[in-house]
Short mmCIF file of C-alpha atoms in Angstrom, two decimals:
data_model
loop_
_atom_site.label_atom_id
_atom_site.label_comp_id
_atom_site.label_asym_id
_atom_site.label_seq_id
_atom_site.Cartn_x
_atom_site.Cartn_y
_atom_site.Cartn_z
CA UNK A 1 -1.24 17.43 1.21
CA UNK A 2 -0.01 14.25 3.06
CA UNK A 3 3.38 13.04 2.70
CA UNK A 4 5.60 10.05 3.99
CA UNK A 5 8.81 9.98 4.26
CA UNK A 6 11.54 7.06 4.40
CA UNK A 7 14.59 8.20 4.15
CA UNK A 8 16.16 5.15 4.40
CA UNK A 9 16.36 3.23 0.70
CA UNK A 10 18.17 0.08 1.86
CA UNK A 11 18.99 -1.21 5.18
CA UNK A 12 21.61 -4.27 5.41
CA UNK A 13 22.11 -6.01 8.25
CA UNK A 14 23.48 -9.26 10.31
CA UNK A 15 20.99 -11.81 11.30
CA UNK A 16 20.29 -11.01 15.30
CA UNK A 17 20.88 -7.57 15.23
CA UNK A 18 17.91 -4.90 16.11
CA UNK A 19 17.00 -2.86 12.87
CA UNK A 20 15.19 0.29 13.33
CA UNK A 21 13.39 1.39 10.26
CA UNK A 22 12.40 5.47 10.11
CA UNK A 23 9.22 7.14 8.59
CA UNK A 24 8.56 11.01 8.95
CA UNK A 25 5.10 12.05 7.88
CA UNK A 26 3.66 15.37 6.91
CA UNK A 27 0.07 16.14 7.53
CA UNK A 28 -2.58 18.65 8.12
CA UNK A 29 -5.16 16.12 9.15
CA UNK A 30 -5.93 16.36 12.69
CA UNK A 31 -7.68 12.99 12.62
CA UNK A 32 -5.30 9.90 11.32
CA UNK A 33 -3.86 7.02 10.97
CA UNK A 34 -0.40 5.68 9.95
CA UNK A 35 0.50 1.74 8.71
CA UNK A 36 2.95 -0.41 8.56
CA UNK A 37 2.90 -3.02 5.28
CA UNK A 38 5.74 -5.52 4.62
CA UNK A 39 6.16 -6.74 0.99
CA UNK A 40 8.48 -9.76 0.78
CA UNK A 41 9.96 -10.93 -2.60
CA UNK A 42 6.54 -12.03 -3.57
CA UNK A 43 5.11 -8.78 -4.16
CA UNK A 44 2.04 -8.93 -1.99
CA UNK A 45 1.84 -6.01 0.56
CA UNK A 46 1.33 -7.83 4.25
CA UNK A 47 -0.82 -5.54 6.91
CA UNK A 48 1.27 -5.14 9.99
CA UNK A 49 0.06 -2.37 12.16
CA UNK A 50 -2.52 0.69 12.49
CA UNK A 51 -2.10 3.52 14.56
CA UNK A 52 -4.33 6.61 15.23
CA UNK A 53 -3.59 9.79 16.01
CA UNK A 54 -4.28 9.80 19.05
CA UNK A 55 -3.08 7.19 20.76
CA UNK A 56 0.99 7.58 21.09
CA UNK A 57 1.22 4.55 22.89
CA UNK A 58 4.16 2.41 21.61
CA UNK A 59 2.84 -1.25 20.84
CA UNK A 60 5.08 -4.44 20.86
CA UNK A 61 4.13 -7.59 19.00
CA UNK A 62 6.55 -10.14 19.36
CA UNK A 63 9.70 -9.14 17.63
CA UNK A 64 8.38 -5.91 16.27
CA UNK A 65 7.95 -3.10 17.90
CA UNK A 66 6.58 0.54 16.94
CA UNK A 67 7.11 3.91 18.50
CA UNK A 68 5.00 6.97 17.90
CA UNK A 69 5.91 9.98 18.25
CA UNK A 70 3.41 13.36 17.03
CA UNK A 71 5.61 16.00 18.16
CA UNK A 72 8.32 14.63 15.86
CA UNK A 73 5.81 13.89 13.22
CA UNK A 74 7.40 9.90 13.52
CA UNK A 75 6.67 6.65 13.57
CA UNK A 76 9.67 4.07 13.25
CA UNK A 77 9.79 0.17 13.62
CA UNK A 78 11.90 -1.97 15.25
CA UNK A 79 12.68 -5.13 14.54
CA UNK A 80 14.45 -6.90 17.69
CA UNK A 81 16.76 -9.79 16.79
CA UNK A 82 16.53 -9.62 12.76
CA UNK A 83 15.91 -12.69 11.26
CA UNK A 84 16.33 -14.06 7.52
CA UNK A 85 13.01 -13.88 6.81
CA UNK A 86 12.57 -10.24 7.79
CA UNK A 87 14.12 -9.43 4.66
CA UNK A 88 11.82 -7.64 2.42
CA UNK A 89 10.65 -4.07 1.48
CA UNK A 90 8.74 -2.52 4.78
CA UNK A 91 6.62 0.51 3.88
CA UNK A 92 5.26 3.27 5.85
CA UNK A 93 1.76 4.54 5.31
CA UNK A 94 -0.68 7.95 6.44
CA UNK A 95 -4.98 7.61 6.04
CA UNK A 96 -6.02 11.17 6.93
CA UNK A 97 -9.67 12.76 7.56
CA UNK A 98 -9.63 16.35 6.58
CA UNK A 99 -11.57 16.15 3.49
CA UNK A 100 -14.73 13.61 3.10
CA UNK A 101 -12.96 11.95 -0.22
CA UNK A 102 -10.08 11.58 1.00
CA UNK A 103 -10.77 9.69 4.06
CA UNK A 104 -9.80 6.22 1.53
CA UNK A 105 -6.73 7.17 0.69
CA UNK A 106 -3.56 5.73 1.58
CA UNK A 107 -0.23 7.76 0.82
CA UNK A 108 2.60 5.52 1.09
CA UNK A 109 6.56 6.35 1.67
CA UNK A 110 8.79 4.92 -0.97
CA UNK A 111 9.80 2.18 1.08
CA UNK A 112 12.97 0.73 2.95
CA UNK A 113 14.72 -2.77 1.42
CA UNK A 114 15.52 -4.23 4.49
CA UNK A 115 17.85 -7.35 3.59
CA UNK A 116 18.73 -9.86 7.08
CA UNK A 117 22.71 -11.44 6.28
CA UNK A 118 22.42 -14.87 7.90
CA UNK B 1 -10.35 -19.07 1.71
CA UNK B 2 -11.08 -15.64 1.49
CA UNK B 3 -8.23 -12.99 -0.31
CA UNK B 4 -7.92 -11.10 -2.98
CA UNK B 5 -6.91 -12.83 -6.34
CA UNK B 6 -5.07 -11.25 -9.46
CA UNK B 7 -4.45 -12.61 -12.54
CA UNK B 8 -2.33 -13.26 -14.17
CA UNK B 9 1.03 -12.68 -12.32
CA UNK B 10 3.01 -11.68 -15.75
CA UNK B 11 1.40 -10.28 -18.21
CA UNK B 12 2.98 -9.04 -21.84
CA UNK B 13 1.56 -6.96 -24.30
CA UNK B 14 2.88 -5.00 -27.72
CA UNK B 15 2.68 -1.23 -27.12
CA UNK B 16 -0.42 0.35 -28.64
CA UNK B 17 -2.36 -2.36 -27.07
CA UNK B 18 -5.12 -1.75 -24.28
CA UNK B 19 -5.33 -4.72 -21.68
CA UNK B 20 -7.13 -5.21 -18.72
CA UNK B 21 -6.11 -6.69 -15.55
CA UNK B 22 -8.39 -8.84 -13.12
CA UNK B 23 -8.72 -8.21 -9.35
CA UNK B 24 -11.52 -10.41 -7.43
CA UNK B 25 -12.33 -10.31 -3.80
CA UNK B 26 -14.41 -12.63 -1.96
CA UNK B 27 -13.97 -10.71 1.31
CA UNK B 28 -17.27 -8.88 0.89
CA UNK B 29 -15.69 -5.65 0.94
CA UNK B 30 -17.00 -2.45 -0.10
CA UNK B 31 -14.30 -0.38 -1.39
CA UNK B 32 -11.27 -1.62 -3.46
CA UNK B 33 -8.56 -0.12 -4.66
CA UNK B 34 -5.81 0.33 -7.40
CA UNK B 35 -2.14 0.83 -7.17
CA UNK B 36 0.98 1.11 -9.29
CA UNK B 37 4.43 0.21 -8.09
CA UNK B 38 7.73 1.36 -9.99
CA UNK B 39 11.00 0.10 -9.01
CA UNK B 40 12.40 1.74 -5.61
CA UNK B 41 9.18 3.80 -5.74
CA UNK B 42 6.14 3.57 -3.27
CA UNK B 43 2.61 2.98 -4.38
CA UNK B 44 0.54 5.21 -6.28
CA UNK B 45 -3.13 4.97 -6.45
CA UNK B 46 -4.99 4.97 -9.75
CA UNK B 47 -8.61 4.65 -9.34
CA UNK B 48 -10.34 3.01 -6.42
CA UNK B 49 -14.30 2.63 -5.61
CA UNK B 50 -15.91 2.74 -2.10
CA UNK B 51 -19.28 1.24 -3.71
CA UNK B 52 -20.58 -0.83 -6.74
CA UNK B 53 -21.57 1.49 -9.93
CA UNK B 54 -19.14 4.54 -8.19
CA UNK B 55 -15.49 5.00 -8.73
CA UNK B 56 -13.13 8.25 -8.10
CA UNK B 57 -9.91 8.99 -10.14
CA UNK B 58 -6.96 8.62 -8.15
CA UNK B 59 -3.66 10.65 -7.94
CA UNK B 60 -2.13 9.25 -11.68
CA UNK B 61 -5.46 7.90 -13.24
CA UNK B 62 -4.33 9.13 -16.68
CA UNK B 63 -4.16 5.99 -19.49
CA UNK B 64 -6.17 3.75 -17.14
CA UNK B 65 -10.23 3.08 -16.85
CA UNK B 66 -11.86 0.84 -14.48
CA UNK B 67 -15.55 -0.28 -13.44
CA UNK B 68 -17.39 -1.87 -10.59
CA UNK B 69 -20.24 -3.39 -11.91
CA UNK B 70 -19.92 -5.73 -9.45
CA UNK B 71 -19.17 -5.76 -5.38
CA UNK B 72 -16.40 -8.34 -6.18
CA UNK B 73 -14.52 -7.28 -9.36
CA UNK B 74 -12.84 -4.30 -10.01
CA UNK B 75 -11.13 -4.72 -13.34
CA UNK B 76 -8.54 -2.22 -14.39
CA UNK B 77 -7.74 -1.12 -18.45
CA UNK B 78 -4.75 -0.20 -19.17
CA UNK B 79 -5.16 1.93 -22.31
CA UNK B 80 -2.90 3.04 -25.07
CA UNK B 81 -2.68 6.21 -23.66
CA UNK B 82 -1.28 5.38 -20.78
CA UNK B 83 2.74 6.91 -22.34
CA UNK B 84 4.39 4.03 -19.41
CA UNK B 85 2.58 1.14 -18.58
CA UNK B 86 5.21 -1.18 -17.71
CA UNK B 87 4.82 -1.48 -13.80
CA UNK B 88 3.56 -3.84 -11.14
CA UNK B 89 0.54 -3.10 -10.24
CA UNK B 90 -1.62 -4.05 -6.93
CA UNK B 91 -5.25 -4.49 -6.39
CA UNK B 92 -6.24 -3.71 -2.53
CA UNK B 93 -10.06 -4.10 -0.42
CA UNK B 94 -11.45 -2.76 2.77
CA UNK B 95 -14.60 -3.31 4.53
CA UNK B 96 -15.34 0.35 3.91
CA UNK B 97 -13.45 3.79 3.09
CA UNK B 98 -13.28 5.23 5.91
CA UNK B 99 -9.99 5.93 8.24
CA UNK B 100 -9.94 2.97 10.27
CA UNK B 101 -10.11 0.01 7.83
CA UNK B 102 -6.48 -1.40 6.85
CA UNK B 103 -6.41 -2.48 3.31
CA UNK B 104 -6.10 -5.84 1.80
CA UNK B 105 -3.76 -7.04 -0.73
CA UNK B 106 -3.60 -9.16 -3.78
CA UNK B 107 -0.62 -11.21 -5.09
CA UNK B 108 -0.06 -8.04 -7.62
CA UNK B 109 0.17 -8.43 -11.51
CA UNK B 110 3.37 -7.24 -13.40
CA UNK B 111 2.44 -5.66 -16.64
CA UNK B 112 5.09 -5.65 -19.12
CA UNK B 113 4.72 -3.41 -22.48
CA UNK B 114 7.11 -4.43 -25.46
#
């Protein structure tokens, strides 16, 4: 069975600083892919990134910035120069293709509270 | 514009009492999808169908019931069986089921059983 894991429960940090957020995953799948979703104080889970399993290249976008590593089983975010509005609860996702059914399924980490001190 | 709408946001009910919760898409999606959130926890899925008339349990469908009668609505029960309802809970779309397709939120409705 999948599994994600964020081992970090709450990150606190001052507004400009670089924040790296961790996320370990666990799979048998050797088709993939692995998310990124933000949810700010509103609730609503924000798409941020897709990655597949075969592609290791790191992507930047803007401030954020994703590195993927399969020989580590890892794939962390970085935010570069934290701002206020980063502040919210950043989860970490796996989609794998072993079985037909569950091909839909999206197994989320527990998530990391990141809060940005101004 | 197109999304993903939920209502209500808050939502009371008496224990013993089912009640269902509304999740509409106008993203012409196939499959859509149903999640509970407890505090500090991830998501959990509940039910979620890849097709009108077809649904598939989910890892904690226990105490819930859903249908897709329509592409566009996915309602979800919460029954009186269900031993801890009170939870947010998050609706989610995708073009399809399959690996590639990111999923789409809603605004999330937070059920709260007195």
């Amino acid at each position: 069975a999948q599994k994600v894991t964020q081992a970090q429960t709450e990150i606190s940090v001052v507004e400009k600083e670089d924040v790296t957020l961790d996320c370990v995953y666990e799979t048998r799948d050797t088709t993939y892919y692995l998310f990124w979703y933000k949810q700010p104080p509103s609730g609503e889970l924000v798409f941020l990134i897709r990655r597949n399993s075969f592609d290791e290249q790191n992507e930047i976008s803007g401030r954020y910035s994703w590195n993927f590593q399969k020989s580590t089983s890892s794939f962390n975010f970085t935010i570069t120069a934290s701002q206020v509005v980063d502040s919210a609860v950043y989860f970490c996702a796996h989609k794998g293709g072993r079985e037909e059914t569950s091909g839909s399924r999206l197994t989320f980490g527990e998530g990391t509270q990141l809060t940005v001190n101004p | 514009d197109g999304g993903i709408t939920q209502s209500p946001k808050y939502l009371f009910r008496k224990e013993g009492q089912n009640v269902t919760l509304s999740c509409e898409q106008n993203l012409n999606h196939d499959a859509m999808y149903w999640y509970r959130q407890d505090p500090g926890q991830g998501l959990r899925l509940i039910y979620y169908s890849q097709i009108v008339n077809d649904f598939q349990k989910g890892d904690i469908a226990e105490g819930y019931s859903v249908s897709r009668e329509k592409k566009e609505s996915f309602p979800l029960t919460v029954t009186s069986a269900q031993k801890n309802p009170t939870a947010f809970y998050l609706c989610a779309s995708s073009i399809g089921g399959g690996l590639y397709n990111e999923q789409f939120f809603g605004p999330g409705t937070r059920l709260t059983v007195l």
